[in-house]
Tab-separated table of C-alpha atoms in Angstrom:
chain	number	residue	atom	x	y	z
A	1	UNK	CA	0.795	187.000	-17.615
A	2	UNK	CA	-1.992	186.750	-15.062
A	3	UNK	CA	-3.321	190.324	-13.895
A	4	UNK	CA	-5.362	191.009	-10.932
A	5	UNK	CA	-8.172	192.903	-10.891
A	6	UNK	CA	-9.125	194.688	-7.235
A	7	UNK	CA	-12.215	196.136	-6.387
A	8	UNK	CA	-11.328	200.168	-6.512
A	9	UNK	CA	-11.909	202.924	-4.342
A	10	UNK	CA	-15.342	203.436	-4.372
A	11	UNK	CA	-15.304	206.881	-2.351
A	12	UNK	CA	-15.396	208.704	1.136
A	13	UNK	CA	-16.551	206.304	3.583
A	14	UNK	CA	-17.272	203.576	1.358
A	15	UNK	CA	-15.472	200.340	2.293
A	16	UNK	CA	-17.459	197.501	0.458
A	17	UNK	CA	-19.892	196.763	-2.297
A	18	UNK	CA	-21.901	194.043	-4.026
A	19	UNK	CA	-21.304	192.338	-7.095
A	20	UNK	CA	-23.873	193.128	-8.962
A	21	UNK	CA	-22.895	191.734	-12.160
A	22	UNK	CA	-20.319	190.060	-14.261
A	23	UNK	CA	-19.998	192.291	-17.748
A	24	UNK	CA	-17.396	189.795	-19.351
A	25	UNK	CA	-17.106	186.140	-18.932
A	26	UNK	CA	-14.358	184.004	-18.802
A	27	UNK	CA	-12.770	183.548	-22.094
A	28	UNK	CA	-13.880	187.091	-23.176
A	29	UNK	CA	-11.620	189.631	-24.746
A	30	UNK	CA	-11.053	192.713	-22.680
A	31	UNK	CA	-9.680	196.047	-23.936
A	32	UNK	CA	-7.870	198.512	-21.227
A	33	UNK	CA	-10.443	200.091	-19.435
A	34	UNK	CA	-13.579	197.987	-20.639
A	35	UNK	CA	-15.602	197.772	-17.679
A	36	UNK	CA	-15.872	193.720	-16.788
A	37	UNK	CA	-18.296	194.147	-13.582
A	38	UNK	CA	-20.789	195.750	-12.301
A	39	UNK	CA	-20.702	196.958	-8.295
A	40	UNK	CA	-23.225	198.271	-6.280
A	41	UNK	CA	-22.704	200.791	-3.354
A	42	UNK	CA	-25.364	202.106	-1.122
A	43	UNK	CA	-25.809	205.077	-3.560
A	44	UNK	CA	-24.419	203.773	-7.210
A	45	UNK	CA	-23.443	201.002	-9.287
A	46	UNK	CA	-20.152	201.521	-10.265
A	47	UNK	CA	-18.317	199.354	-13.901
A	48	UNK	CA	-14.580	197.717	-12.526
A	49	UNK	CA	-12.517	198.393	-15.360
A	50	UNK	CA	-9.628	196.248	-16.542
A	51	UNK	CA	-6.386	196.811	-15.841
A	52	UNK	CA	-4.855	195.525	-18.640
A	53	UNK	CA	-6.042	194.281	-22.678
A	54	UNK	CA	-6.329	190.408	-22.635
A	55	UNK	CA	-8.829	187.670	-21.723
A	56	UNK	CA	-11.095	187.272	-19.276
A	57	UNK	CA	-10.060	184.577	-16.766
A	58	UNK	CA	-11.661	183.739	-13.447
A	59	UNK	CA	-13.876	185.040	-11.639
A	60	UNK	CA	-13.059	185.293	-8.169
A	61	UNK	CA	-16.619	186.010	-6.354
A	62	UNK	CA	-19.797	185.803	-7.649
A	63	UNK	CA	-22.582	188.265	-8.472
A	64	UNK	CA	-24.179	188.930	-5.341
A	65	UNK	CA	-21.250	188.775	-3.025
A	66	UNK	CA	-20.173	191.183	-0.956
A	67	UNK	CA	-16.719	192.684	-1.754
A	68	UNK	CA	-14.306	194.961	0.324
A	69	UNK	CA	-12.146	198.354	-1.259
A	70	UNK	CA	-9.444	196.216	-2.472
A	71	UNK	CA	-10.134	192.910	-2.742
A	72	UNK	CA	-9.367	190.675	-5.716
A	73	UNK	CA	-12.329	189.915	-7.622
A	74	UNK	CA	-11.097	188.339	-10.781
A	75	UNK	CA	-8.274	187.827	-13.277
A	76	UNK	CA	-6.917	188.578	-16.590
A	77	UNK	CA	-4.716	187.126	-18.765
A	78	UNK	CA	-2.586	189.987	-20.443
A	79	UNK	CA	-1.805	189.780	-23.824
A	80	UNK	CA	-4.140	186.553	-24.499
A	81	UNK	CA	-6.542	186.036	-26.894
A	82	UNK	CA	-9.934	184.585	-27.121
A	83	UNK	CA	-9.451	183.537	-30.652
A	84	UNK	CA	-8.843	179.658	-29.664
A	85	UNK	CA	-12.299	179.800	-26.725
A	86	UNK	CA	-14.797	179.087	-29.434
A	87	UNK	CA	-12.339	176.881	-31.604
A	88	UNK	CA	-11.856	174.883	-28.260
A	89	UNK	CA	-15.717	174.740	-27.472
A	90	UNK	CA	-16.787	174.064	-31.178
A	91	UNK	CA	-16.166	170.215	-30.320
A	92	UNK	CA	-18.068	170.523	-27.188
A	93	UNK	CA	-21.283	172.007	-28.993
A	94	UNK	CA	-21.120	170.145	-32.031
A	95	UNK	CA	-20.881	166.392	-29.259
A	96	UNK	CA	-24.048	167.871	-27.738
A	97	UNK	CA	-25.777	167.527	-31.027
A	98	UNK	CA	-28.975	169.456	-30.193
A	99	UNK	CA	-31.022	170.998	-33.387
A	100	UNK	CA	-29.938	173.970	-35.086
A	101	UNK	CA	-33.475	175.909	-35.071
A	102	UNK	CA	-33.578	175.071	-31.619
A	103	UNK	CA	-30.550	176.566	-30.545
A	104	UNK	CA	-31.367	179.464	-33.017
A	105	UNK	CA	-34.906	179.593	-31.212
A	106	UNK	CA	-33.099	180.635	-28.020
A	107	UNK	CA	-31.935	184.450	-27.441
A	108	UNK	CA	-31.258	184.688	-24.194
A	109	UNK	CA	-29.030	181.782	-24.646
A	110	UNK	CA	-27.593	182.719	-27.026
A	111	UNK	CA	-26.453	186.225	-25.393
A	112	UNK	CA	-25.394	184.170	-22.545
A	113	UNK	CA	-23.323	181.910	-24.508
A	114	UNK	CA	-21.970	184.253	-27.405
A	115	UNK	CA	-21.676	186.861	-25.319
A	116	UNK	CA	-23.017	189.182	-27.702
A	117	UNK	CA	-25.104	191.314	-25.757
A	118	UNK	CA	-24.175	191.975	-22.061
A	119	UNK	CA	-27.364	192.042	-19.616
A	120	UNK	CA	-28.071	193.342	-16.220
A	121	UNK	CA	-30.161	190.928	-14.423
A	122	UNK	CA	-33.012	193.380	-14.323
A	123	UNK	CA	-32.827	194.179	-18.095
A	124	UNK	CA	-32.464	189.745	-18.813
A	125	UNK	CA	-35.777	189.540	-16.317
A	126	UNK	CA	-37.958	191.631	-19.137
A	127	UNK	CA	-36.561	190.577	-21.707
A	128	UNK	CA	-37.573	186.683	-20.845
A	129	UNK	CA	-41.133	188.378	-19.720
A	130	UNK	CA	-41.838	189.894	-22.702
A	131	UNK	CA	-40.091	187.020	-25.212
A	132	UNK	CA	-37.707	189.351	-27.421
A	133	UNK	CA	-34.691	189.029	-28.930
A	134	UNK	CA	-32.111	191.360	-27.368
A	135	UNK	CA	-29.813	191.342	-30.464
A	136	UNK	CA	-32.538	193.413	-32.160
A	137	UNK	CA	-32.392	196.017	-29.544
A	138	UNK	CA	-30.360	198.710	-30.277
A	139	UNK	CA	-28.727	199.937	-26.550
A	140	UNK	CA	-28.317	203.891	-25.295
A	141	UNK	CA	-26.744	202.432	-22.035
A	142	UNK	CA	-22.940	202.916	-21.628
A	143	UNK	CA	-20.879	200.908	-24.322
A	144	UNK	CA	-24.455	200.491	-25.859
A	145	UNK	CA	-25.683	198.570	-23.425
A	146	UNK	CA	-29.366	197.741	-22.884
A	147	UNK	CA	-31.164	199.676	-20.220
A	148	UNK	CA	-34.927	198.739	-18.720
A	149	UNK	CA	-35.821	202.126	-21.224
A	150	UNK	CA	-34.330	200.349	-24.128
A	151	UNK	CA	-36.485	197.116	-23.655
A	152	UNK	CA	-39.706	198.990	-22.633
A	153	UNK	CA	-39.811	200.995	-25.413
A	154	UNK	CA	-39.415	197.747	-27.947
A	155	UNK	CA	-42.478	196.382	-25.866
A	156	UNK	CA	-44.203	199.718	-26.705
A	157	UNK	CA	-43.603	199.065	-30.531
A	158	UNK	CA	-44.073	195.965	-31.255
A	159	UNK	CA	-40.279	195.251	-32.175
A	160	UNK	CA	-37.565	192.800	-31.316
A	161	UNK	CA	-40.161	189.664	-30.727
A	162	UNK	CA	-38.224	186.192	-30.544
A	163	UNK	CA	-39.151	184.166	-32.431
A	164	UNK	CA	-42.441	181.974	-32.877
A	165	UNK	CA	-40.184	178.756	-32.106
A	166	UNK	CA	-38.817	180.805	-28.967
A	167	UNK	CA	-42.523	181.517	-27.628
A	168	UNK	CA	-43.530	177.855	-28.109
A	169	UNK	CA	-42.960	176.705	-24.789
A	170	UNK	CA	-44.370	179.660	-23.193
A	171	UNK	CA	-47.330	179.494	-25.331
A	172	UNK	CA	-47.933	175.412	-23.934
A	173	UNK	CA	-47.432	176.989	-20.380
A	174	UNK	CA	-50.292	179.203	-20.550
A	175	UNK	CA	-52.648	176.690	-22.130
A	176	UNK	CA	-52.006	174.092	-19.284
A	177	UNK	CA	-53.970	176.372	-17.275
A	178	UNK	CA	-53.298	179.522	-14.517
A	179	UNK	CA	-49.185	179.981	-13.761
A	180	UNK	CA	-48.519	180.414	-9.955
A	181	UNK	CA	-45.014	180.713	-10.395
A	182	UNK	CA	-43.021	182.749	-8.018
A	183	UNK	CA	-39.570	184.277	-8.184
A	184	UNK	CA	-36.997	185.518	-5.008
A	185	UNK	CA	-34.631	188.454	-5.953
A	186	UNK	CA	-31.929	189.760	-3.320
A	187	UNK	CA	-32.444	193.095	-2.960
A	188	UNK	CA	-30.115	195.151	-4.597
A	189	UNK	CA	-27.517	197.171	-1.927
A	190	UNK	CA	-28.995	200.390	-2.562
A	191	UNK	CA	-32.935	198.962	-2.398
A	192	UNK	CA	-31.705	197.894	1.235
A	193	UNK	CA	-29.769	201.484	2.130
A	194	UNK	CA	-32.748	203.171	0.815
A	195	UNK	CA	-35.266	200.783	3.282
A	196	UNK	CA	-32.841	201.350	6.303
A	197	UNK	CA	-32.640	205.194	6.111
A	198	UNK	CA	-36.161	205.832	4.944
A	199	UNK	CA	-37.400	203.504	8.285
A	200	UNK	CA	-34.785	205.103	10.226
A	201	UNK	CA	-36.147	208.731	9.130
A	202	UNK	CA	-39.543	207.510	10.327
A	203	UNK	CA	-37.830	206.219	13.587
A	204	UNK	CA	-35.551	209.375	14.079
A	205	UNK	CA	-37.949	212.010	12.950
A	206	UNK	CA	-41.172	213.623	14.291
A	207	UNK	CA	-42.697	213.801	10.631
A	208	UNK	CA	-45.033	215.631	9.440
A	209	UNK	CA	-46.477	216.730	5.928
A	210	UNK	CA	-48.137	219.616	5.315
A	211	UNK	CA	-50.172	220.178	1.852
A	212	UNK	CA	-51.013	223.767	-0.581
A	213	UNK	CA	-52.356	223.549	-4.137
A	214	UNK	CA	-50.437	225.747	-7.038
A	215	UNK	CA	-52.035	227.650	-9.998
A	216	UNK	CA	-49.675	226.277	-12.958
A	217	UNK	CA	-51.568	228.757	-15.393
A	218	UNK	CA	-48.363	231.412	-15.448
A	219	UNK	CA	-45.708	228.753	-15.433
A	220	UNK	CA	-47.241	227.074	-18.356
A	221	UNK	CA	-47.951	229.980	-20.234
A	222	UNK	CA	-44.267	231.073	-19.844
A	223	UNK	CA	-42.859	228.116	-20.663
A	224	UNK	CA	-45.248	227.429	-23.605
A	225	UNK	CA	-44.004	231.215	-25.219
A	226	UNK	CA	-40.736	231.006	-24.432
A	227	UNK	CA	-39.628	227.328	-24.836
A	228	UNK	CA	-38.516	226.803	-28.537
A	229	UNK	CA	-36.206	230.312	-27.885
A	230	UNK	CA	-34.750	228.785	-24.230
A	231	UNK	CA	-33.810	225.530	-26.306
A	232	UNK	CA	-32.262	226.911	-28.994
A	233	UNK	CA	-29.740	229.298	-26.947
A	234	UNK	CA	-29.197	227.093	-23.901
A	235	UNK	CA	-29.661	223.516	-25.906
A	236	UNK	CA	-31.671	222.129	-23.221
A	237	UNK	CA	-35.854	222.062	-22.641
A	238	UNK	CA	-37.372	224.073	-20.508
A	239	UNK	CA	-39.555	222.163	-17.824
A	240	UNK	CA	-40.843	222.989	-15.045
A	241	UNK	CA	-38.332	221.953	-12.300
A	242	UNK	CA	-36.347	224.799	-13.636
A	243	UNK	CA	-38.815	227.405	-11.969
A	244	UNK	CA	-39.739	225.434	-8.762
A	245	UNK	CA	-36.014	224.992	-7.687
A	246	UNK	CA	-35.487	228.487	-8.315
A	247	UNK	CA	-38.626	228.754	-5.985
A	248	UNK	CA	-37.679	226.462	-3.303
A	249	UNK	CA	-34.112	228.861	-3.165
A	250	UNK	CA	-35.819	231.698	-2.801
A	251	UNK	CA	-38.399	230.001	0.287
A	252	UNK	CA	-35.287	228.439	2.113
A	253	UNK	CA	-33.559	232.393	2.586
A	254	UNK	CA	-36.951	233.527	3.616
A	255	UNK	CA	-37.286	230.116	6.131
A	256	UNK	CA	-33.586	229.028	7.106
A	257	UNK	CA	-35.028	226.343	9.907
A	258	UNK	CA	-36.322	223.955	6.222
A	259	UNK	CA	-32.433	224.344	5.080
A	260	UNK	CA	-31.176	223.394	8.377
A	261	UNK	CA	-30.337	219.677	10.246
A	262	UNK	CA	-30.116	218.439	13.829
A	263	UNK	CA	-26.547	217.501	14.784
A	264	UNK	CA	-26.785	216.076	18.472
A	265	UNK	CA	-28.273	218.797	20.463
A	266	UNK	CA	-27.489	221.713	18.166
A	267	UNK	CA	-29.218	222.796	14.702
A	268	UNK	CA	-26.709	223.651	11.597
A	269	UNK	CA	-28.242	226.191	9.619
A	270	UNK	CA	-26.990	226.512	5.429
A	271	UNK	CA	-26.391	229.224	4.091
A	272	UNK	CA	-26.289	227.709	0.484
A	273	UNK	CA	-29.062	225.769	-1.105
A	274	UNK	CA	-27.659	222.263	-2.337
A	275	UNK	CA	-31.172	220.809	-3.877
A	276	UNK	CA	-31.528	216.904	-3.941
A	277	UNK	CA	-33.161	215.597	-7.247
A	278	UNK	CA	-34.786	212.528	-7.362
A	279	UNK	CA	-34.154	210.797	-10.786
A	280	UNK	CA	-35.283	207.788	-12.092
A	281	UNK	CA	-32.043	204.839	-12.931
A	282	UNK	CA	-32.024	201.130	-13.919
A	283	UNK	CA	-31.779	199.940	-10.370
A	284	UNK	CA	-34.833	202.832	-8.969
A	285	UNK	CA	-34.494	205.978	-7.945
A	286	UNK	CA	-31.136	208.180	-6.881
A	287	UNK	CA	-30.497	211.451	-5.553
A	288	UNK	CA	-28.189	213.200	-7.356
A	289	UNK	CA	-27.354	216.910	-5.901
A	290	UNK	CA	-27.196	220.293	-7.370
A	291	UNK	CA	-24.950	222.236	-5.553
A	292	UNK	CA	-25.428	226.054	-4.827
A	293	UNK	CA	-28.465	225.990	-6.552
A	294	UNK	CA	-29.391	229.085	-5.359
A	295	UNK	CA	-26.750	230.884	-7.575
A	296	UNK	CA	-27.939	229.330	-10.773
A	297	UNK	CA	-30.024	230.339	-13.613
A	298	UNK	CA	-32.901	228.419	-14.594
A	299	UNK	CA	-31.049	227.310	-17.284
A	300	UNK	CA	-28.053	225.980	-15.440
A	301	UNK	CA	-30.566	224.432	-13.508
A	302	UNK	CA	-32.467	222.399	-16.008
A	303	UNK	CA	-28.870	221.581	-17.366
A	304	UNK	CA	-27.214	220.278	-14.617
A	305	UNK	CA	-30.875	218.170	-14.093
A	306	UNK	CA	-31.150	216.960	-17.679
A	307	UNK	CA	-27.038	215.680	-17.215
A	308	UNK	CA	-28.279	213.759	-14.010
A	309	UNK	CA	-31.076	211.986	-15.847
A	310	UNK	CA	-29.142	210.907	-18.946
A	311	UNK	CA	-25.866	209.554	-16.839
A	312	UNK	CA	-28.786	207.953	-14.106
A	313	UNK	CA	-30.045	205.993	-17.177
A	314	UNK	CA	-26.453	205.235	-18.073
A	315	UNK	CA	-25.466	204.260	-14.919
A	316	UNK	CA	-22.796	206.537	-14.282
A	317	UNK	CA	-23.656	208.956	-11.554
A	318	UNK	CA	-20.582	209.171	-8.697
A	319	UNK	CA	-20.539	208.885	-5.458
A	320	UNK	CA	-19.614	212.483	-5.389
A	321	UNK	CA	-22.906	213.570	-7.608
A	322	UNK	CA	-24.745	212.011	-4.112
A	323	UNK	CA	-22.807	213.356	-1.764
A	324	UNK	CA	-24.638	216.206	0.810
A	325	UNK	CA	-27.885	217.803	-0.485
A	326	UNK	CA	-30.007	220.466	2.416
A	327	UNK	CA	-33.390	220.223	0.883
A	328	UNK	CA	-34.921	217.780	-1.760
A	329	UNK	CA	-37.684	217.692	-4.349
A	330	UNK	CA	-39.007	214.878	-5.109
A	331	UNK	CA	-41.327	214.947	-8.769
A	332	UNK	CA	-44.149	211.862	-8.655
A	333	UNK	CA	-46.021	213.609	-11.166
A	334	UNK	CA	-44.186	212.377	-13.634
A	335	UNK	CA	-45.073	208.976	-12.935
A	336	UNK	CA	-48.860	210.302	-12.392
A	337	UNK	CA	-49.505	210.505	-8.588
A	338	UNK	CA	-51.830	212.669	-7.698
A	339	UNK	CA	-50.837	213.138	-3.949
A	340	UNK	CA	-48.441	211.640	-1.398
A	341	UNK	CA	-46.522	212.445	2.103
A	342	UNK	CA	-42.875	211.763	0.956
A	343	UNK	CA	-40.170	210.871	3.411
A	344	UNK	CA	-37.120	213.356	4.108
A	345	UNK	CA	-33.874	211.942	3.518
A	346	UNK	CA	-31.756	211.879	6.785
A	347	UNK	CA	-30.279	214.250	8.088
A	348	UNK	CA	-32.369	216.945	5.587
A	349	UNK	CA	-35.435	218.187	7.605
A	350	UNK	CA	-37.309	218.400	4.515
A	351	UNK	CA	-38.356	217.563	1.378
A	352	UNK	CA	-40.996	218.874	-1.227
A	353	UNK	CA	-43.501	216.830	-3.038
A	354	UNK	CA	-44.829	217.665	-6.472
A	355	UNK	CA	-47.314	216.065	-8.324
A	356	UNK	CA	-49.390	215.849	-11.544
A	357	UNK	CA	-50.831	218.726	-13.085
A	358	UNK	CA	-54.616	218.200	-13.600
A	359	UNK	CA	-57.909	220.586	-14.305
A	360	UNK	CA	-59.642	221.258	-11.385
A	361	UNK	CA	-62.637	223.575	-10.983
A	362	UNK	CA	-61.407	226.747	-9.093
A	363	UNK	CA	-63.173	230.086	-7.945
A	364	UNK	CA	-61.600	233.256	-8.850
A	365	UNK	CA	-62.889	236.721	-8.675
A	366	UNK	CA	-66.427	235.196	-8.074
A	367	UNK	CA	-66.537	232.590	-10.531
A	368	UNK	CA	-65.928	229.294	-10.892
A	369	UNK	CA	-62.861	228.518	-13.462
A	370	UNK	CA	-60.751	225.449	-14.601
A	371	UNK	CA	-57.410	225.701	-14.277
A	372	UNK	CA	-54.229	223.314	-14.224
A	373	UNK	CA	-53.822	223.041	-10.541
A	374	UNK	CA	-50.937	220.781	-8.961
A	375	UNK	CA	-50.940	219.700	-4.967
A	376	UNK	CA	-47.561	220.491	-3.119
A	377	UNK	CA	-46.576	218.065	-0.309
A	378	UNK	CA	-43.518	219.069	2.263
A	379	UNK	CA	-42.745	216.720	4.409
A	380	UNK	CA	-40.576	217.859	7.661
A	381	UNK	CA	-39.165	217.257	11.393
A	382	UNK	CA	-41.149	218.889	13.578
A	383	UNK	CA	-38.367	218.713	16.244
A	384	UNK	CA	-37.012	221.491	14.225
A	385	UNK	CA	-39.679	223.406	12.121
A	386	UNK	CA	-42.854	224.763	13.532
A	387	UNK	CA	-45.993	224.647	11.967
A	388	UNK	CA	-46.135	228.241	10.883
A	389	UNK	CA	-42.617	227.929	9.653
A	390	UNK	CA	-43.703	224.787	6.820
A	391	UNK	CA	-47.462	226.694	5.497
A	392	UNK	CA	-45.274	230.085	5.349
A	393	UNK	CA	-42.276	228.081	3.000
A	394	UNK	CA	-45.269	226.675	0.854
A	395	UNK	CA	-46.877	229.927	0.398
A	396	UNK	CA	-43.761	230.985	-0.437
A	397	UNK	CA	-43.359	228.300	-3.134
A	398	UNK	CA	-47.211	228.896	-4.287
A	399	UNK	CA	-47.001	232.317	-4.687
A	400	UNK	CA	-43.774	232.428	-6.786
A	401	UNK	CA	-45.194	229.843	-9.236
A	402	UNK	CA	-48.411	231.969	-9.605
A	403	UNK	CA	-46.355	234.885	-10.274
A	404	UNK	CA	-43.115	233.935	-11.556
A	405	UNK	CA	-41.958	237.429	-12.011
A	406	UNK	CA	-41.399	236.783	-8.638
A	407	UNK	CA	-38.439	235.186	-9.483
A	408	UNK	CA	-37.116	237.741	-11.500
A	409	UNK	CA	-37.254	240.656	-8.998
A	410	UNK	CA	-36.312	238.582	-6.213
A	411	UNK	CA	-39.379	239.002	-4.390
């Protein structure tokens, strides 16, 4: 019995999606509620999971098409098996008569083929570039699939190389002299939502970005005394995002105009802090939200942002972890930059910048010290906040991280 399987509701306002790509191919035994495809929205990629336990039968679109709530995007046959597939295909391969090392020679092929080892298009692109054999990856993705992470950090050891017959042919390439090869990739659906609203926000907006440096000598210390005792009772690190979210809280009571929007001719001002995280996932960065942030510890903070990075990596944030957001922070440090102007994320009037923490030569009391210093960027619409109202939120910011006892007395 043939079952359709329908794209599902993807959320509020959210009538179509891309395939982004197929998880099981025809032939391949499904279980009930194995995801089969891959969808991307403007915010998420989101797994289509079968209806029913069977084989895979046809797919009805193709990765990269666009899709609408509802359509039919492929079949399965219920109650099928894929037991007779390879039987069937056995002649086929054996007719073809190509060389057994060769074939052996071949990963990627062979995960096509086999199926053994299910590939995003991104994760297949490195693991051609850097000539390994997927099999020996072990995956932390969902269903232990392979994320970008997973194949980076095999480049970084020196595991999970093909094989020398494998990197033959590239190894021939490279001698013939310089490669000018080129390669065109559609953008992903949520690469071209995140170009339209971040050129829109440029359009829209009257931006502006506005820059303070921060002391990290207090925060460090703290977090250096107390972090082995914060892990062990809330079973989660303590970083540093923990105390400037509690920060930001704090400056958006004291500012309300950087928590606020522009709705057609009026301003909507919050009265609850829902912080926008930037994360790093597969496909780039998302924006997961913490909502009422400003009525959270520091450990349900760092909680709630740890559980965003591990489901980003798996590819499992919602459409409802997006949803809203008043104010965002947006961490480059990690990724080393030094300074930047970030871009708020429409309709948010704001968003704050950190960046790496390096020595800098400082004067205090007198003297010239060294101390970890970090620049803090916030970027804002100056259609709605003044000048005087973005240096007084970053002071704000500055002088709770130099004193974080600040945080504790509210002050």
């Amino acid at each position: 019995m043939a079952t359709e399987v329908q794209v599902p509701v993807l959320g509020e306002s959210v009538t179509e999606a891309t395939v982004g790509a197929w998880l099981k191919k025809p032939g391949d035994a499904v279980a009930v509620d194995e995801p089969i495809a891959s969808l991307e929205t403007d915010k998420v990629a989101v797994d289509v999971p079968s209806p029913v336990a069977g084989v895979m039968g046809q797919h009805m679109v193709s990765e990269g098409d666009t899709v609408n709530v509802g359509a039919v995007i492929a079949i399965v046959e219920e109650g099928a098996t894929a037991a007779a597939k390879p039987a069937a295909a056995a002649a086929p391969a054996a007719a073809a008569s190509a060389p057994a090392p060769a074939a052996a020679a071949a990963p990627a092929a062979a995960v096509e083929e086999g199926g053994a080892v299910t590939l995003s298009p991104a994760v297949r692109r490195l693991v051609l570039e850097h000539g390994l054999d997927p099999s020996r990856i072990k995956g932390t993705g969902k269903d232990g699939r392979l994320t970008k992470d997973d194949v980076m950090a095999a480049v970084a050891a020196g595991t999970a190389k093909a094989d020398a017959a494998a990197a033959a042919p590239a190894a021939a390439a490279v001698a013939s002299g310089p490669q000018r090869a080129e390669e065109r990739v559609k953008m992903t659906r949520l690469r071209q939502t995140v170009a339209k609203r971040l050129k829109s926000a440029q359009e829209t907006a009257a931006l502006l970005t506005t820059f303070n440096d921060v002391d990290m000598s207090a925060v460090i210390e703290a977090r250096a005394r107390y972090k082995d005792l914060f892990e062990k009772k809330h079973g989660v690190r303590l970083g540093f995002m923990g105390f400037f979210t509690k920060a930001v809280c704090m400056a958006l009571r004291d500012v309300p105009a950087v928590n606020a929007q522009i709705e057609g001719d009026e301003i909507v001002y919050h009265n609850y802090a829902d912080i926008s995280v930037a994360v790093s996932a597969p496909n780039g960065l998302v924006v997961p939200v913490i909502r009422n942030a400003e009525e959270m510890s520091v450990a349900e903070i760092e909680k709630t942002i740890g559980d965003f990075g591990k489901r980003a990596k798996e590819g499992a944030l919602t459409m409802e972890d997006m949803k809203g957001g008043t104010f965002t922070i947006s961490n480059g440090g990690v990724f080393g930059s030094l300074m930047s102007t970030p871009i708020i994320n429409p309709p948010q009037s704001a968003v704050l910048g950190l960046h790496r923490i390096e020595d800098r030569p400082v004067v205090r009391n007198g003297q010239v010290v060294v101390r970890p210093m970090m620049y803090l960027a916030l970027s804002y619409d100056h259609r709605l906040i003044d000048g005087r109202e973005a240096v007084t939120f970053l002071v704000a910011i500055k002088n709770a991280i130099e004193d974080p006892t600040r945080l504790l007395i509210d002050l």
